[in-house]
Tab-separated table of C-alpha atoms in Angstrom:
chain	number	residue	atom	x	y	z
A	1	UNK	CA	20.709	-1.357	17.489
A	2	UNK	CA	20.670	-4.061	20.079
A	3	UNK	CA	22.199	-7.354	20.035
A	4	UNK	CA	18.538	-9.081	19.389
A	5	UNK	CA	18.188	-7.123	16.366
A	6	UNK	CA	21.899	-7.771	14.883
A	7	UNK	CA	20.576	-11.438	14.987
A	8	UNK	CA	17.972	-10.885	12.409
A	9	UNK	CA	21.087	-9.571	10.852
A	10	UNK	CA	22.718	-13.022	10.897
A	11	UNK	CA	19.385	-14.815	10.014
A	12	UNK	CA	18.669	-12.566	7.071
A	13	UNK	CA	22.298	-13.382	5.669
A	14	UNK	CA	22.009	-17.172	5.938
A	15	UNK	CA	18.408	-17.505	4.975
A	16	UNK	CA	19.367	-15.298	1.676
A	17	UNK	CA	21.967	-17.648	0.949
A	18	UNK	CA	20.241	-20.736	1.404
A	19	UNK	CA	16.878	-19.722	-0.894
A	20	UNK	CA	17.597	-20.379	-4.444
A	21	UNK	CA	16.922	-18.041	-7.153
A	22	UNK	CA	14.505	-20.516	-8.616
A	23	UNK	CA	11.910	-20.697	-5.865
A	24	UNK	CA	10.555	-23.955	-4.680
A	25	UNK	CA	6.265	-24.738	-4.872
A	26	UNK	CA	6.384	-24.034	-1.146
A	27	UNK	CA	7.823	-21.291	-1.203
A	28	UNK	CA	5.310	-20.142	-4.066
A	29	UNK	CA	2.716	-21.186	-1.967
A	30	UNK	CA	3.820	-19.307	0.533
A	31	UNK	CA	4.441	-16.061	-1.021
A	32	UNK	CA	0.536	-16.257	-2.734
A	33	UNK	CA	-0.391	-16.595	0.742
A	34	UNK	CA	0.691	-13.333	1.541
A	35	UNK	CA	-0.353	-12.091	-1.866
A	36	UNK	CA	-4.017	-13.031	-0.751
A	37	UNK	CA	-3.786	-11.680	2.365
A	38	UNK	CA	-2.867	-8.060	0.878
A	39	UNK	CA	-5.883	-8.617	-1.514
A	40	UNK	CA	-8.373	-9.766	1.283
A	41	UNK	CA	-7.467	-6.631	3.816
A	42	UNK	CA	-6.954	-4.342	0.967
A	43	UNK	CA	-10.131	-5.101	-0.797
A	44	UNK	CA	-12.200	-4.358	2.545
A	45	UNK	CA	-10.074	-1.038	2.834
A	46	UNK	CA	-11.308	0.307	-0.424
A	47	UNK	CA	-14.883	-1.492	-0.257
A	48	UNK	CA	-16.567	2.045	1.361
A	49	UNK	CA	-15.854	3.612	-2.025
A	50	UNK	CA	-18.698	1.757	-3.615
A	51	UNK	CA	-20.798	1.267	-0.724
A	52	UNK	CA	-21.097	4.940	1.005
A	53	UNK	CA	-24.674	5.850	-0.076
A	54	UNK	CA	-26.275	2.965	1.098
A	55	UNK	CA	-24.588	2.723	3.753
A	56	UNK	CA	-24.955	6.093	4.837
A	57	UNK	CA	-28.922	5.569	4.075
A	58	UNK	CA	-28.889	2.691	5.988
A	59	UNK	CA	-26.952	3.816	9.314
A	60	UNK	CA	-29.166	7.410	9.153
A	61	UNK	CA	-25.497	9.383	8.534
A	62	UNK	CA	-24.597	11.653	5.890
A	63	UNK	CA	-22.016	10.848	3.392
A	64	UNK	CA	-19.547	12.716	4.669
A	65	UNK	CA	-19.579	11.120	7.623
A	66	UNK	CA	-19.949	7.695	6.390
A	67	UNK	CA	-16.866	8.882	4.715
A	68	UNK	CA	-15.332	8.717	8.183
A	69	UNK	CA	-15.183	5.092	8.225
A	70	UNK	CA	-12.056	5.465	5.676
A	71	UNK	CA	-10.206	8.233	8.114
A	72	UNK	CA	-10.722	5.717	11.159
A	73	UNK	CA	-8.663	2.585	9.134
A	74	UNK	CA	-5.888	4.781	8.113
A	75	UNK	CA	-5.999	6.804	11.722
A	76	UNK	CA	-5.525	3.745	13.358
A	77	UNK	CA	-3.719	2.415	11.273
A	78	UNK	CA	-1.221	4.621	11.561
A	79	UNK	CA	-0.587	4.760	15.284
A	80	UNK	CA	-0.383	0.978	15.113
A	81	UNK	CA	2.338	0.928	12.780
A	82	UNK	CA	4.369	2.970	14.745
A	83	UNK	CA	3.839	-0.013	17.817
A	84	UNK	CA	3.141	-2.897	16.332
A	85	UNK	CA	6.445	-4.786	16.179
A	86	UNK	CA	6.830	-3.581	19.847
A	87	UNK	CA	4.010	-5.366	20.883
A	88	UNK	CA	3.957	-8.752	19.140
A	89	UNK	CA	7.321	-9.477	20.814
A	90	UNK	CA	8.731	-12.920	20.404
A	91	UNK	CA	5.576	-14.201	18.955
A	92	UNK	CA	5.883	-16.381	15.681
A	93	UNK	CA	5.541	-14.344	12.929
A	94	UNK	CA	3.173	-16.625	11.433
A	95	UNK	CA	1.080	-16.896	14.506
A	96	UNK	CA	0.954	-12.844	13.936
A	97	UNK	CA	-0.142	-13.117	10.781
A	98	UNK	CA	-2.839	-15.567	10.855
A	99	UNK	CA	-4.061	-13.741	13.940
A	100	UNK	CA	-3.740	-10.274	12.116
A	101	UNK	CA	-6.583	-12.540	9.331
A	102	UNK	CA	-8.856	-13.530	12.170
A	103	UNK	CA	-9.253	-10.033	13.526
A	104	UNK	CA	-10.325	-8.694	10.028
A	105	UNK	CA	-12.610	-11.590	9.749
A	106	UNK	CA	-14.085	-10.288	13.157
A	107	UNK	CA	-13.964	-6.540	12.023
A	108	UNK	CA	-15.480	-6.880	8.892
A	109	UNK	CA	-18.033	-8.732	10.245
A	110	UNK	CA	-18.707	-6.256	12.944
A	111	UNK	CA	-19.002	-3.685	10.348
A	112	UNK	CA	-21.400	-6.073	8.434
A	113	UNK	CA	-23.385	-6.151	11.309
A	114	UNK	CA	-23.046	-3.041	12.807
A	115	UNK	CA	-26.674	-1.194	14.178
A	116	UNK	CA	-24.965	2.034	14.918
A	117	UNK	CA	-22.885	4.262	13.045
A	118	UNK	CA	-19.945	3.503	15.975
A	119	UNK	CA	-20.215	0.058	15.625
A	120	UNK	CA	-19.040	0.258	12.179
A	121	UNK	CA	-16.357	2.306	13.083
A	122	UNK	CA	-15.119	0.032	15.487
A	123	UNK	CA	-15.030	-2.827	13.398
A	124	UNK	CA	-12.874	-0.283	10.396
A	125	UNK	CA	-10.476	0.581	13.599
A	126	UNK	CA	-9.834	-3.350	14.194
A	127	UNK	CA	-9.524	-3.493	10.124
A	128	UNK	CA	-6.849	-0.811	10.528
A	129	UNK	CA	-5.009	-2.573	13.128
A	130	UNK	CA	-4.877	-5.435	10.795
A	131	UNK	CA	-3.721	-3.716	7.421
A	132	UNK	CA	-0.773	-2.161	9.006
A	133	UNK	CA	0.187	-4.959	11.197
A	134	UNK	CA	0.391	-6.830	8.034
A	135	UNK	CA	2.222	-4.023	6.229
A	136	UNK	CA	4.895	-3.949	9.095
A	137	UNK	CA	5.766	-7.458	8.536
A	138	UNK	CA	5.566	-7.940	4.919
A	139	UNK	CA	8.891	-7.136	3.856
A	140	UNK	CA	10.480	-8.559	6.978
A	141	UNK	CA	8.153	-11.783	6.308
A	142	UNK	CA	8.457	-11.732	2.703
A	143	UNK	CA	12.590	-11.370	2.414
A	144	UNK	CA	13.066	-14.731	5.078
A	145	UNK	CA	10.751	-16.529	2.408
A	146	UNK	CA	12.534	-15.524	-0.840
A	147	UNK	CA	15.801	-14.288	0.520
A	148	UNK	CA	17.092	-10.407	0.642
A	149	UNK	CA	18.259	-10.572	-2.938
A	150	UNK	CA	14.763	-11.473	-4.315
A	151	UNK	CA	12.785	-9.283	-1.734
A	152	UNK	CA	11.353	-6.897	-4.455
A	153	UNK	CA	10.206	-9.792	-6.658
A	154	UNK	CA	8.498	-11.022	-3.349
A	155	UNK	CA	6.986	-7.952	-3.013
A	156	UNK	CA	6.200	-7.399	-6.219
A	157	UNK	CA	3.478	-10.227	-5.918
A	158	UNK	CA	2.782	-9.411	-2.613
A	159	UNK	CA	1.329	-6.031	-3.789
A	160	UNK	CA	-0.386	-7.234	-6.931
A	161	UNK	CA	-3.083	-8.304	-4.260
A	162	UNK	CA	-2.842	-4.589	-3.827
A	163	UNK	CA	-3.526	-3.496	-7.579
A	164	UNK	CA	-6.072	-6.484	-8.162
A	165	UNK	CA	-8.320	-4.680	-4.705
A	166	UNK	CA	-7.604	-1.426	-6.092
A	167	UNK	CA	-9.647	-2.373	-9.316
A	168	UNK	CA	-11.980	-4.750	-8.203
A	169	UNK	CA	-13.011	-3.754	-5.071
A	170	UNK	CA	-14.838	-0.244	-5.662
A	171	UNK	CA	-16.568	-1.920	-8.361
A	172	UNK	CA	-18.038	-5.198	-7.453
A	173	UNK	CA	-18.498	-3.395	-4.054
A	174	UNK	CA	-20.669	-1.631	-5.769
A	175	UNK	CA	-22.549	-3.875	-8.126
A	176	UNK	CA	-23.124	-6.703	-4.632
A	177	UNK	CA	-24.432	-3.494	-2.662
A	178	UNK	CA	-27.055	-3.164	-5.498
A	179	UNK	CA	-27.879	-6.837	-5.975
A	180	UNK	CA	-27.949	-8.110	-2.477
A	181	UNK	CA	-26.896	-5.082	0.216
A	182	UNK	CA	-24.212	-3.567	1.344
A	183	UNK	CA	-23.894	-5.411	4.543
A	184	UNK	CA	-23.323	-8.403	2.617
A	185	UNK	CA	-20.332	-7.127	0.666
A	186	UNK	CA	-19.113	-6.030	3.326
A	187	UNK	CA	-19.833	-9.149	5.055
A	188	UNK	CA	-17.713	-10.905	1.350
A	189	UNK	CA	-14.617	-9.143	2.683
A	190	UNK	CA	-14.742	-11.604	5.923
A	191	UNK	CA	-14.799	-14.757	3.687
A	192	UNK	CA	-12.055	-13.115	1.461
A	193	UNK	CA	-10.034	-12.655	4.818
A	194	UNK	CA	-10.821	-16.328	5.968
A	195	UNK	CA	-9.580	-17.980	2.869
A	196	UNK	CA	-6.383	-15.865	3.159
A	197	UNK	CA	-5.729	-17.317	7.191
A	198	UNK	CA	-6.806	-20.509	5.497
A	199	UNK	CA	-3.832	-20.146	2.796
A	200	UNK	CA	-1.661	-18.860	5.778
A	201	UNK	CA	-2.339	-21.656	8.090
A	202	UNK	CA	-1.524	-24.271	4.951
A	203	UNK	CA	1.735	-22.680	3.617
A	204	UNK	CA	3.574	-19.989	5.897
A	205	UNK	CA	6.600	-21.614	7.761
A	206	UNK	CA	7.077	-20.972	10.941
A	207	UNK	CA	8.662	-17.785	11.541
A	208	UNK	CA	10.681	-18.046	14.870
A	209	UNK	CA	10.990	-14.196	15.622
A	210	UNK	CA	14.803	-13.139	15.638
A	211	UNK	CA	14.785	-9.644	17.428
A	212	UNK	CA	12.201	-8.299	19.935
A	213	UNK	CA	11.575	-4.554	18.948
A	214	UNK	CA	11.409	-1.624	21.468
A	215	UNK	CA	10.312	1.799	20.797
A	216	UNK	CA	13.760	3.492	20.833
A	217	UNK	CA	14.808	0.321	18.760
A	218	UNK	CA	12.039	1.899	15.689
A	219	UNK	CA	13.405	5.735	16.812
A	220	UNK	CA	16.668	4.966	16.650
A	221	UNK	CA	16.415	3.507	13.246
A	222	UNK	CA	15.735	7.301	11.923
A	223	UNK	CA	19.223	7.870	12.455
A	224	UNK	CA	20.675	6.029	10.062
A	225	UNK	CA	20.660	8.362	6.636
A	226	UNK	CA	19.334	5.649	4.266
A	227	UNK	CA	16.476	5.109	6.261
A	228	UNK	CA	15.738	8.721	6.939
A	229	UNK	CA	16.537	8.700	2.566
A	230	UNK	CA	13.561	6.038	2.409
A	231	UNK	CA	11.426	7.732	4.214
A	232	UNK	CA	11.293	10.747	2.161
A	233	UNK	CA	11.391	9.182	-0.732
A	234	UNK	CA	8.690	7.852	0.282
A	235	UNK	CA	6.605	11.218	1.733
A	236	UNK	CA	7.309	13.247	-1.042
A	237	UNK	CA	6.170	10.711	-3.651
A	238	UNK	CA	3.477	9.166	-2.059
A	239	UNK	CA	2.184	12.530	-0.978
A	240	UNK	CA	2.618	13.764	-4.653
A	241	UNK	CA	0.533	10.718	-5.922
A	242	UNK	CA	-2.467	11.452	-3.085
A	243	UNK	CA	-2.228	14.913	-4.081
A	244	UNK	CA	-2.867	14.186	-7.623
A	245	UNK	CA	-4.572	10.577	-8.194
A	246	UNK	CA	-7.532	11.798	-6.360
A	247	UNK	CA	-8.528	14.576	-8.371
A	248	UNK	CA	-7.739	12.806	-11.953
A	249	UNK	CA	-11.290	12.535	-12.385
A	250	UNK	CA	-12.074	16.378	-12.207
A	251	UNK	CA	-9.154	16.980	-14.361
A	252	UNK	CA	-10.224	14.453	-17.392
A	253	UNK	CA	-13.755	16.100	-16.842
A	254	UNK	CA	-12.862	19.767	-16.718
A	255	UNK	CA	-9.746	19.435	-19.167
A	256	UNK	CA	-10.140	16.822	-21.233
A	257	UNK	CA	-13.643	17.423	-21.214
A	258	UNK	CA	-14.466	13.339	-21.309
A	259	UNK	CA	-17.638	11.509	-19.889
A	260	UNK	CA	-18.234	9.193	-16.958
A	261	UNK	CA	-17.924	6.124	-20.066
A	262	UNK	CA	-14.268	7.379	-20.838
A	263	UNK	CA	-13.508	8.345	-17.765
A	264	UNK	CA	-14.069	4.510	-16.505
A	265	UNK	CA	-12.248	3.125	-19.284
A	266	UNK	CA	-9.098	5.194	-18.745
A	267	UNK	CA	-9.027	4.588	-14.955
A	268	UNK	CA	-9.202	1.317	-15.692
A	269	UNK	CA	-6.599	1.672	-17.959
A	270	UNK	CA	-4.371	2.897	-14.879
A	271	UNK	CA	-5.590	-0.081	-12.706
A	272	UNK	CA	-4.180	-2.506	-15.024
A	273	UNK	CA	-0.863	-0.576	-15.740
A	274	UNK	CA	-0.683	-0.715	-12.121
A	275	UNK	CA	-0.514	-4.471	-12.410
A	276	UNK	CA	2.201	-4.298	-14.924
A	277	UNK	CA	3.902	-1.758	-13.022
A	278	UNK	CA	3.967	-4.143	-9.581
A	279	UNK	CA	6.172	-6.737	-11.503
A	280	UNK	CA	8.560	-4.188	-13.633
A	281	UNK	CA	9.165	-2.445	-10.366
A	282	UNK	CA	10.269	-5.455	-8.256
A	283	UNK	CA	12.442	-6.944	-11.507
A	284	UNK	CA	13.927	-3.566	-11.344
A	285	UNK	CA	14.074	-2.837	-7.789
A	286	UNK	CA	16.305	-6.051	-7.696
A	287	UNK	CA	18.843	-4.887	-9.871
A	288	UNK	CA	19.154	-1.775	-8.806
A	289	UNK	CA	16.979	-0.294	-6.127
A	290	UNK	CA	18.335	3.576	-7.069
A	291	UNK	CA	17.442	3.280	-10.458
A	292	UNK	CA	14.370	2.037	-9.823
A	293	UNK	CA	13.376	4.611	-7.386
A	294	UNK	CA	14.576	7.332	-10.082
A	295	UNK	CA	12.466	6.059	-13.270
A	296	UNK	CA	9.505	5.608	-10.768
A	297	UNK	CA	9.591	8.926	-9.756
A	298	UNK	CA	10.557	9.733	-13.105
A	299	UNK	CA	7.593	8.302	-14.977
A	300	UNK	CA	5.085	9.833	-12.436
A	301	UNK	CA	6.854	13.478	-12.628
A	302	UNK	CA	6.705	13.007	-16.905
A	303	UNK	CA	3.045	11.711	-16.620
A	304	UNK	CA	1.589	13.847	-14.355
A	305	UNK	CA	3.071	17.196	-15.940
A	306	UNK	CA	2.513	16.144	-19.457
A	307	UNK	CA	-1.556	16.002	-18.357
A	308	UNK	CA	-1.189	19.270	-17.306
A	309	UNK	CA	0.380	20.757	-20.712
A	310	UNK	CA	-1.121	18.303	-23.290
A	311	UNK	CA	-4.219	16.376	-21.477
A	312	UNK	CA	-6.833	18.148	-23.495
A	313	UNK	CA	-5.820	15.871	-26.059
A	314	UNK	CA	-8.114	12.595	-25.019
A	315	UNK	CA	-5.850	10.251	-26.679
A	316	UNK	CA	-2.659	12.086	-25.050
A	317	UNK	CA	-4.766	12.009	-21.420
A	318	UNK	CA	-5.543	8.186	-22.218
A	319	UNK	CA	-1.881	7.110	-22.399
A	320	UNK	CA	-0.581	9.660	-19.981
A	321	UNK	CA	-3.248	8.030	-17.149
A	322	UNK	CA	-1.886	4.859	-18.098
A	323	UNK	CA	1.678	5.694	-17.918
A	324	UNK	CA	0.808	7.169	-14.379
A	325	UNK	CA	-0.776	3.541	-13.146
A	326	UNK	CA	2.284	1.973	-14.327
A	327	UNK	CA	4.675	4.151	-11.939
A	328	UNK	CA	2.165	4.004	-9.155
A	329	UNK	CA	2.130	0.206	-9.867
A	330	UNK	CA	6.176	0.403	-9.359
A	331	UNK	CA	6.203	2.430	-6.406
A	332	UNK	CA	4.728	0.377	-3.226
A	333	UNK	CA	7.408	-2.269	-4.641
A	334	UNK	CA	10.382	-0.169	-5.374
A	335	UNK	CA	9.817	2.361	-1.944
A	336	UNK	CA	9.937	-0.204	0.728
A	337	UNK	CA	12.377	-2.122	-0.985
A	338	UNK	CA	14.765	1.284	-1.165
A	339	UNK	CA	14.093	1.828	2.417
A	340	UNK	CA	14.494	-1.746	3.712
A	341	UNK	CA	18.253	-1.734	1.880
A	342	UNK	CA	19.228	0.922	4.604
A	343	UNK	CA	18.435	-1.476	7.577
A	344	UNK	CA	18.696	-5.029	6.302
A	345	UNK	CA	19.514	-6.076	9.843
A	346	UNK	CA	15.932	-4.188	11.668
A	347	UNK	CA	13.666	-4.910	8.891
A	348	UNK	CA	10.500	-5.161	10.570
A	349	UNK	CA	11.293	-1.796	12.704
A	350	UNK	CA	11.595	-0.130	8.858
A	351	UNK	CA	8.362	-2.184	7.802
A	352	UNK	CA	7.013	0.102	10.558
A	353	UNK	CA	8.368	3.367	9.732
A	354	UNK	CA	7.390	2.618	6.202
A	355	UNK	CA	4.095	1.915	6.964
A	356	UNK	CA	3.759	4.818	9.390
A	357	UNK	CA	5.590	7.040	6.144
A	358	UNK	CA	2.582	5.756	3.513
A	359	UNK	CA	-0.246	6.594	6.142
A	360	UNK	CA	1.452	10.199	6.901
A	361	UNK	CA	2.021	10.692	2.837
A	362	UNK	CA	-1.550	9.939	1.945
A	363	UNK	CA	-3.081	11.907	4.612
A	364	UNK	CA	-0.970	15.290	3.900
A	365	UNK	CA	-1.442	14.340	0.278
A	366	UNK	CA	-5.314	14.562	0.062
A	367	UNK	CA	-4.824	17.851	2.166
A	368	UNK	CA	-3.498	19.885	-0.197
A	369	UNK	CA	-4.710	17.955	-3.357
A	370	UNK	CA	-7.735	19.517	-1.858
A	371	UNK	CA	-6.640	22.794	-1.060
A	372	UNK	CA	-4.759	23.065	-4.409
A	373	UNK	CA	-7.918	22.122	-6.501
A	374	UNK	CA	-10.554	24.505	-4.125
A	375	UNK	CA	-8.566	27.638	-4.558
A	376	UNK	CA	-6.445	27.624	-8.221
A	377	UNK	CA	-8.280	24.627	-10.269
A	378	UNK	CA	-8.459	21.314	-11.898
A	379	UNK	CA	-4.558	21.449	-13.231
A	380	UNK	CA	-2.957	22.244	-9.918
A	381	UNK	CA	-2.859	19.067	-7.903
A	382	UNK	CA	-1.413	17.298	-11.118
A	383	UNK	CA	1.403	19.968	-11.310
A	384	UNK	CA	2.061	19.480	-7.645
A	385	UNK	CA	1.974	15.730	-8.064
A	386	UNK	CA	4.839	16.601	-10.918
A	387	UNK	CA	6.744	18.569	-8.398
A	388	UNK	CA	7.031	16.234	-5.941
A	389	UNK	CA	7.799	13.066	-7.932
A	390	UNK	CA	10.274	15.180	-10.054
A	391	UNK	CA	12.211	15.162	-6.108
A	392	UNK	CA	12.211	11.906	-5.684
A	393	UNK	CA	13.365	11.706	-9.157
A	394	UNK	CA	16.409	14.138	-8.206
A	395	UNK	CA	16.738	12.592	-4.717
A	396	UNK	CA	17.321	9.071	-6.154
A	397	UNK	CA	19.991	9.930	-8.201
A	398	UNK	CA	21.572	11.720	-4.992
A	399	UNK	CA	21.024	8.495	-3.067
A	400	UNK	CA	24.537	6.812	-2.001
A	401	UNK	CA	25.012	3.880	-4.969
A	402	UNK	CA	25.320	1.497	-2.399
């Protein structure tokens, strides 16, 4: 790496000696910050979910191609990942974030707005930029506030903003479409995002950036074999999540042979294990980042096969879906906290690759999810979700212990 980057190095070091376990109200303050920023830019993510009818209606689209407004965020999204440490340069990383709020202020409100179908797809492609410019940083951002040796605890609340949209979001998207439109719920998202630059604005530091990021600076990071470790990890469980999560609703309806009123109440059973899981996976990710990686991938292999060979029971389904929201609550704490421990001196180059690793994982994920439950049934994508996380089971305990 190059001498800028070995400074971050240095910084990382100090700063994680200087921030004492018991955090300080600022640094709190700080940390919620980022929490609501994850839950503003996440919630506006997942908002289409509960809006695509009347939205489709509205705009004179079908719903499949209203459905395109999701592929644009994480298109985007991903491309920008993969440059957008190269382009903030020396900028404060504060001033990045805050500006990162304003533009999805701007692009939900273009969406809000939007008269034609492309509008609104321009204002999701700004809302893309912003989710994984924020994703890049967070780990970066989130270990100078708390210190390297309390970055999954950090994270931990970071991404309960993530498990909090993941519930809420769909839902209320839903019910504020019906009550007053979905432009205006849409248009919510924008006041969510404005009282997160607010929060920003009041408690971030300033971040002084410590290493100016090239291209072949994020490249040459794949090298190293922890990071390309992390990144797997995080492919093959990620993708065997995507493959599976989507299609749990088929499965409890084909299987377990459940209704839409059960069906609700044990997703939302996995939403709020999700919760759970966000704060046992950073406590654990702390102590030991291996072993948390292998009883994440662990749980999800165990819950996600056990559907498949004991999920016409509904009781057995019930508690299996909730064991699964618990892992998949552990795992965006535990993964970029396994990668990150591979390049503790170029962390926001590996928040870029993780990001880029997550958009890559989902997208190949709901690929053959799909393919796996058009052409052999309602059982398959769980069994391949099983598969996969039963690797990254395997592959953590082959991870170096250090």
């Amino acid at each position: 790496m190059t001498d800028t980057t070995s400074q971050l190095d240095s910084a990382t070091i100090d700063l994680d000696d200087a921030v004492p376990t018991s955090w300080s109200p600022t640094t709190w303050f700080a940390v919620i910050s980022m929490a609501a920023t994850s839950f503003a830019l996440v919630s506006a993510e997942f908002l289409p979910a509960g809006l695509l009818t009347p939205m489709a209606r509205d705009l004179g689209v079908s719903e499949g191609t209203a459905g395109q407004v999701v592929t644009a965020t994480a298109s985007v999204g991903a491309v920008t990942a993969l440059l957008s440490n190269v382009l903030i340069g020396k900028l404060d990383r504060k001033t990045v974030l805050v500006g990162l709020s304003a533009l999805a202020i701007i692009s939900n409100l273009l969406a809000a707005f939007a008269t034609d179908f492309w509008l609104l797809l321009l204002g999701r492609a700004g809302l893309g930029i912003a989710l994984s410019g924020f994703w890049a940083l967070s780990v970066a951002v989130v270990a100078r506030l708390v210190g390297t040796n309390a970055t999954g605890r950090g994270m931990a609340i970071v991404t309960l903003g993530v498990s909090l949209a993941t519930i809420a979001a769909p839902s209320m998207g839903a019910l504020i479409s019906d009550w007053i439109g979905w432009r205006a719920a849409t248009a919510l998202t924008a006041g969510l995002a404005a009282i997160a630059m607010l929060l920003q604005i009041l408690s971030l530091p300033s971040l002084p950036a410590n290493t100016s990021n090239s291209l072949s600076d994020v490249f040459r990071l794949t090298k190293r074999r922890t990071v390309q470790l992390g990144m797997l990890a995080i492919l093959m469980l990620m993708t065997g999540h995507f493959a599976g999560s989507v299609y749990v609703r088929p499965f409890l309806e084909q299987v377990t042979l459940l209704d839409t009123g059960p069906i609700a109440l044990a997703l939302l059973g996995f939403g709020v294990a999700s919760v759970f899981g966000n704060f046992v996976g950073g406590r654990l990710a702390d102590a030991n980042v291996r072993i948390a990686l292998a009883v994440t991938g662990g749980l999800m292999a165990f819950s996600a096969v056990s559907l498949v060979l004991w999920g016409v029971n509904s009781s057995v389904a019930f508690t299996l879906v909730t064991s699964w929201g618990l892992a998949f609550g552990m795992a965006p704490v535990v993964l970029p906290t396994n990668l990150s421990r591979g390049a503790s001196d170029a962390l926001e180059a590996a928040g870029s690759l993780m990001v880029v690793s997550f958009q890559v994982a989902i997208s190949i994920g709901a690929l053959f999810g799909g393919f796996a439950v058009d052409h052999f049934g309602a059982s398959a994508p769980l069994t391949l979700t099983s598969i996969l996380a039963a690797a990254t089971l395997a592959l953590a305990l082959l991870q170096p212990r250090t």
